[in-house]
């Protein structure tokens, strides 16, 4: 599997932009202090680092999972960032809400409905797997590690549940178009876990 310079740049910019956007959205006090120049740069760097290690990793591996499966099925696949939407993500975070649609893996070639469904399914399933990886860090990690673990669990469950909504360009629409039983088997627990993450764990 190979990556063009443009794709690597798009992945890096999207990773960084999402990290900044989520840092602003989650820690408004720190973000406002940083804008006034009244906060320790180390604290800002640490907060962004936590977002990059959680939101950034969740996003990157979600998109790479799409690419890996697409390439496995003989597709030409590459991630393409949407720079307008990345800008909107940062601006919306500054405005007090968050809308993040950083881009997508675009693939082309002959493909069946099953293969297309499996490519779409790879992203949310990867997020569920990542949530399981972050869970022991949340439960047993001290201090900062515990925060990284909790943020990692929440973000990955939210991404999995959100992407399984069968609407528009989201993964769920492609999965349900291939197999309703598979969709139900993955979407129902994903959405329930996302609701738990939102109201039980928070960000």
mmCIF file of C-alpha atoms in Angstrom:
data_model
loop_
_atom_site.group_PDB
_atom_site.id
_atom_site.type_symbol
_atom_site.label_atom_id
_atom_site.label_comp_id
_atom_site.label_asym_id
_atom_site.label_seq_id
_atom_site.Cartn_x
_atom_site.Cartn_y
_atom_site.Cartn_z
ATOM 1 C CA UNK A 1 0.000 0.000 0.000
ATOM 2 C CA UNK A 2 1.421 3.375 -1.002
ATOM 3 C CA UNK A 3 0.730 7.018 -0.198
ATOM 4 C CA UNK A 4 1.267 10.018 -2.439
ATOM 5 C CA UNK A 5 2.785 13.227 -1.097
ATOM 6 C CA UNK A 6 -0.585 14.917 -1.390
ATOM 7 C CA UNK A 7 -2.300 12.167 0.582
ATOM 8 C CA UNK A 8 0.285 12.290 3.364
ATOM 9 C CA UNK A 9 -0.095 16.075 3.486
ATOM 10 C CA UNK A 10 -3.891 15.800 3.587
ATOM 11 C CA UNK A 11 -3.749 13.260 6.412
ATOM 12 C CA UNK A 12 -1.319 15.401 8.420
ATOM 13 C CA UNK A 13 -3.309 18.618 7.963
ATOM 14 C CA UNK A 14 -6.599 16.919 8.833
ATOM 15 C CA UNK A 15 -5.037 15.280 11.906
ATOM 16 C CA UNK A 16 -3.667 18.603 13.147
ATOM 17 C CA UNK A 17 -6.815 20.609 12.343
ATOM 18 C CA UNK A 18 -9.057 18.125 14.153
ATOM 19 C CA UNK A 19 -6.718 18.107 17.142
ATOM 20 C CA UNK A 20 -6.873 21.902 17.378
ATOM 21 C CA UNK A 21 -10.650 22.026 16.796
ATOM 22 C CA UNK A 22 -11.415 19.458 19.485
ATOM 23 C CA UNK A 23 -9.022 21.113 21.938
ATOM 24 C CA UNK A 24 -10.851 24.437 21.476
ATOM 25 C CA UNK A 25 -14.261 22.783 21.764
ATOM 26 C CA UNK A 26 -13.491 20.634 24.803
ATOM 27 C CA UNK A 27 -11.461 23.128 26.858
ATOM 28 C CA UNK A 28 -12.994 26.539 26.179
ATOM 29 C CA UNK A 29 -11.283 28.177 29.164
ATOM 30 C CA UNK A 30 -7.831 27.110 28.013
ATOM 31 C CA UNK A 31 -8.554 28.133 24.421
ATOM 32 C CA UNK A 32 -9.784 31.597 25.430
ATOM 33 C CA UNK A 33 -6.782 32.102 27.697
ATOM 34 C CA UNK A 34 -4.452 31.029 24.881
ATOM 35 C CA UNK A 35 -6.027 33.562 22.517
ATOM 36 C CA UNK A 36 -5.362 36.287 25.103
ATOM 37 C CA UNK A 37 -1.794 35.071 25.511
ATOM 38 C CA UNK A 38 -2.469 34.458 29.200
ATOM 39 C CA UNK A 39 -1.721 30.755 29.466
ATOM 40 C CA UNK A 40 1.354 28.571 29.704
ATOM 41 C CA UNK A 41 2.225 27.309 26.200
ATOM 42 C CA UNK A 42 3.074 23.967 27.806
ATOM 43 C CA UNK A 43 -0.535 23.583 28.962
ATOM 44 C CA UNK A 44 -1.804 24.360 25.461
ATOM 45 C CA UNK A 45 0.658 21.932 23.898
ATOM 46 C CA UNK A 46 -0.366 19.220 26.349
ATOM 47 C CA UNK A 47 -4.073 19.733 25.624
ATOM 48 C CA UNK A 48 -3.500 19.621 21.864
ATOM 49 C CA UNK A 49 -1.310 16.557 22.326
ATOM 50 C CA UNK A 50 -4.119 14.725 24.136
ATOM 51 C CA UNK A 51 -6.507 15.571 21.293
ATOM 52 C CA UNK A 52 -4.020 14.429 18.649
ATOM 53 C CA UNK A 53 -3.474 11.150 20.509
ATOM 54 C CA UNK A 54 -7.207 10.469 20.805
ATOM 55 C CA UNK A 55 -9.308 12.300 18.213
ATOM 56 C CA UNK A 56 -6.435 12.350 15.741
ATOM 57 C CA UNK A 57 -5.663 8.654 16.079
ATOM 58 C CA UNK A 58 -9.366 7.749 15.910
ATOM 59 C CA UNK A 59 -9.757 9.723 12.695
ATOM 60 C CA UNK A 60 -6.534 8.531 11.054
ATOM 61 C CA UNK A 61 -7.100 4.844 11.706
ATOM 62 C CA UNK A 62 -10.763 5.102 10.677
ATOM 63 C CA UNK A 63 -9.759 6.494 7.291
ATOM 64 C CA UNK A 64 -6.791 4.152 6.877
ATOM 65 C CA UNK A 65 -9.083 1.181 7.572
ATOM 66 C CA UNK A 66 -11.262 2.263 4.640
ATOM 67 C CA UNK A 67 -8.176 2.495 2.454
ATOM 68 C CA UNK A 68 -6.706 -0.859 3.506
ATOM 69 C CA UNK A 69 -9.919 -2.737 2.736
ATOM 70 C CA UNK A 70 -10.474 -0.838 -0.512
ATOM 71 C CA UNK A 71 -6.958 -1.696 -1.700
ATOM 72 C CA UNK A 72 -7.539 -5.305 -0.629
ATOM 73 C CA UNK A 73 -10.462 -5.374 -3.077
ATOM 74 C CA UNK A 74 -8.326 -4.015 -5.900
ATOM 75 C CA UNK A 75 -9.426 -0.393 -5.652
ATOM 76 C CA UNK A 76 -7.297 2.682 -6.247
ATOM 77 C CA UNK A 77 -7.860 4.491 -2.952
ATOM 78 C CA UNK A 78 -6.577 7.659 -1.318
ATOM 79 C CA UNK A 79 -7.640 10.004 1.454
ATOM 80 C CA UNK A 80 -8.606 13.489 0.281
ATOM 81 C CA UNK A 81 -8.942 16.253 2.850
ATOM 82 C CA UNK A 82 -11.692 18.839 2.543
ATOM 83 C CA UNK A 83 -9.848 22.020 3.489
ATOM 84 C CA UNK A 84 -13.014 24.094 3.567
ATOM 85 C CA UNK A 85 -14.598 21.703 6.068
ATOM 86 C CA UNK A 86 -11.407 21.599 8.151
ATOM 87 C CA UNK A 87 -11.486 25.384 8.354
ATOM 88 C CA UNK A 88 -15.154 25.185 9.336
ATOM 89 C CA UNK A 89 -14.301 22.671 12.061
ATOM 90 C CA UNK A 90 -11.868 25.099 13.709
ATOM 91 C CA UNK A 91 -14.181 28.109 13.245
ATOM 92 C CA UNK A 92 -17.212 26.250 14.591
ATOM 93 C CA UNK A 93 -15.195 25.192 17.649
ATOM 94 C CA UNK A 94 -14.305 28.825 18.259
ATOM 95 C CA UNK A 95 -18.027 29.670 17.988
ATOM 96 C CA UNK A 96 -18.921 27.117 20.669
ATOM 97 C CA UNK A 97 -20.095 24.131 18.630
ATOM 98 C CA UNK A 98 -18.303 21.552 16.532
ATOM 99 C CA UNK A 99 -18.935 20.375 12.996
ATOM 100 C CA UNK A 100 -16.198 18.072 11.735
ATOM 101 C CA UNK A 101 -16.171 16.499 8.272
ATOM 102 C CA UNK A 102 -12.449 16.414 7.463
ATOM 103 C CA UNK A 103 -12.568 14.512 4.200
ATOM 104 C CA UNK A 104 -12.841 10.922 3.047
ATOM 105 C CA UNK A 105 -11.092 8.027 1.373
ATOM 106 C CA UNK A 106 -12.017 8.148 -2.303
ATOM 107 C CA UNK A 107 -11.741 4.854 -4.169
ATOM 108 C CA UNK A 108 -12.437 3.775 -7.702
ATOM 109 C CA UNK A 109 -12.556 0.570 -9.696
ATOM 110 C CA UNK A 110 -14.954 -2.303 -10.285
ATOM 111 C CA UNK A 111 -16.667 -3.224 -7.039
ATOM 112 C CA UNK A 112 -19.617 -5.208 -5.726
ATOM 113 C CA UNK A 113 -22.208 -4.032 -3.181
ATOM 114 C CA UNK A 114 -20.683 -6.431 -0.639
ATOM 115 C CA UNK A 115 -17.179 -5.070 -1.140
ATOM 116 C CA UNK A 116 -18.432 -1.486 -0.932
ATOM 117 C CA UNK A 117 -20.276 -2.341 2.276
ATOM 118 C CA UNK A 118 -17.201 -3.952 3.808
ATOM 119 C CA UNK A 119 -15.046 -0.944 2.896
ATOM 120 C CA UNK A 120 -17.547 1.315 4.663
ATOM 121 C CA UNK A 121 -17.846 -1.018 7.646
ATOM 122 C CA UNK A 122 -14.076 -1.063 8.203
ATOM 123 C CA UNK A 123 -14.011 2.473 9.631
ATOM 124 C CA UNK A 124 -16.624 2.127 12.415
ATOM 125 C CA UNK A 125 -15.396 -1.367 13.334
ATOM 126 C CA UNK A 126 -11.877 0.025 13.687
ATOM 127 C CA UNK A 127 -13.204 2.712 16.040
ATOM 128 C CA UNK A 128 -14.934 0.061 18.159
ATOM 129 C CA UNK A 129 -11.653 -1.834 18.332
ATOM 130 C CA UNK A 130 -9.779 1.320 19.330
ATOM 131 C CA UNK A 131 -12.330 1.997 22.088
ATOM 132 C CA UNK A 132 -11.530 -1.460 23.474
ATOM 133 C CA UNK A 133 -7.804 -0.634 23.347
ATOM 134 C CA UNK A 134 -8.305 2.657 25.201
ATOM 135 C CA UNK A 135 -10.632 1.094 27.820
ATOM 136 C CA UNK A 136 -7.950 -0.418 30.115
ATOM 137 C CA UNK A 137 -5.977 2.850 29.860
ATOM 138 C CA UNK A 138 -9.105 4.685 31.059
ATOM 139 C CA UNK A 139 -9.733 2.209 33.872
ATOM 140 C CA UNK A 140 -6.197 1.782 35.163
ATOM 141 C CA UNK A 141 -4.126 4.675 33.810
ATOM 142 C CA UNK A 142 -3.071 7.303 36.369
ATOM 143 C CA UNK A 143 -3.617 11.024 35.826
ATOM 144 C CA UNK A 144 -2.927 12.095 32.260
ATOM 145 C CA UNK A 145 -2.975 8.520 30.977
ATOM 146 C CA UNK A 146 -6.437 8.044 32.447
ATOM 147 C CA UNK A 147 -7.607 11.189 30.674
ATOM 148 C CA UNK A 148 -6.181 9.951 27.363
ATOM 149 C CA UNK A 149 -7.916 6.616 27.909
ATOM 150 C CA UNK A 150 -11.289 8.186 28.729
ATOM 151 C CA UNK A 151 -11.089 10.593 25.789
ATOM 152 C CA UNK A 152 -10.042 7.752 23.489
ATOM 153 C CA UNK A 153 -12.968 5.564 24.522
ATOM 154 C CA UNK A 154 -15.510 8.389 24.165
ATOM 155 C CA UNK A 155 -14.291 9.686 20.815
ATOM 156 C CA UNK A 156 -14.060 6.269 19.213
ATOM 157 C CA UNK A 157 -17.516 5.193 20.394
ATOM 158 C CA UNK A 158 -18.990 8.475 19.162
ATOM 159 C CA UNK A 159 -17.284 8.138 15.767
ATOM 160 C CA UNK A 160 -18.460 4.551 15.362
ATOM 161 C CA UNK A 161 -22.055 5.368 16.275
ATOM 162 C CA UNK A 162 -22.232 8.553 14.214
ATOM 163 C CA UNK A 163 -20.782 6.931 11.111
ATOM 164 C CA UNK A 164 -23.299 4.077 11.259
ATOM 165 C CA UNK A 165 -26.202 6.487 10.732
ATOM 166 C CA UNK A 166 -27.662 5.450 7.337
ATOM 167 C CA UNK A 167 -27.701 8.920 5.841
ATOM 168 C CA UNK A 168 -25.874 10.847 3.118
ATOM 169 C CA UNK A 169 -22.182 10.044 2.727
ATOM 170 C CA UNK A 170 -21.906 8.278 6.100
ATOM 171 C CA UNK A 171 -20.721 4.691 6.277
ATOM 172 C CA UNK A 172 -24.043 3.374 7.533
ATOM 173 C CA UNK A 173 -25.827 4.104 4.263
ATOM 174 C CA UNK A 174 -23.366 1.954 2.306
ATOM 175 C CA UNK A 175 -23.531 -0.869 4.842
ATOM 176 C CA UNK A 176 -27.337 -0.990 4.900
ATOM 177 C CA UNK A 177 -27.330 -0.879 1.098
ATOM 178 C CA UNK A 178 -25.332 -4.100 1.141
ATOM 179 C CA UNK A 179 -26.794 -6.044 4.076
ATOM 180 C CA UNK A 180 -29.537 -5.042 6.509
ATOM 181 C CA UNK A 181 -28.701 -7.857 8.994
ATOM 182 C CA UNK A 182 -25.034 -6.829 9.124
ATOM 183 C CA UNK A 183 -26.083 -3.204 9.474
ATOM 184 C CA UNK A 184 -28.375 -3.960 12.423
ATOM 185 C CA UNK A 185 -25.746 -6.175 14.087
ATOM 186 C CA UNK A 186 -23.160 -3.382 14.020
ATOM 187 C CA UNK A 187 -25.280 -0.219 14.113
ATOM 188 C CA UNK A 188 -27.475 -1.024 17.123
ATOM 189 C CA UNK A 189 -24.621 -1.622 19.606
ATOM 190 C CA UNK A 190 -22.576 1.185 18.037
ATOM 191 C CA UNK A 191 -25.331 3.770 18.451
ATOM 192 C CA UNK A 192 -26.156 2.585 22.002
ATOM 193 C CA UNK A 193 -22.478 2.787 22.975
ATOM 194 C CA UNK A 194 -22.240 6.248 21.387
ATOM 195 C CA UNK A 195 -25.199 7.448 23.473
ATOM 196 C CA UNK A 196 -23.539 6.002 26.578
ATOM 197 C CA UNK A 197 -20.269 7.732 25.697
ATOM 198 C CA UNK A 198 -22.008 11.065 25.153
ATOM 199 C CA UNK A 199 -24.104 11.081 28.311
ATOM 200 C CA UNK A 200 -22.207 8.663 30.545
ATOM 201 C CA UNK A 201 -18.569 9.451 29.812
ATOM 202 C CA UNK A 202 -18.624 12.849 28.111
ATOM 203 C CA UNK A 203 -15.554 14.386 26.507
#
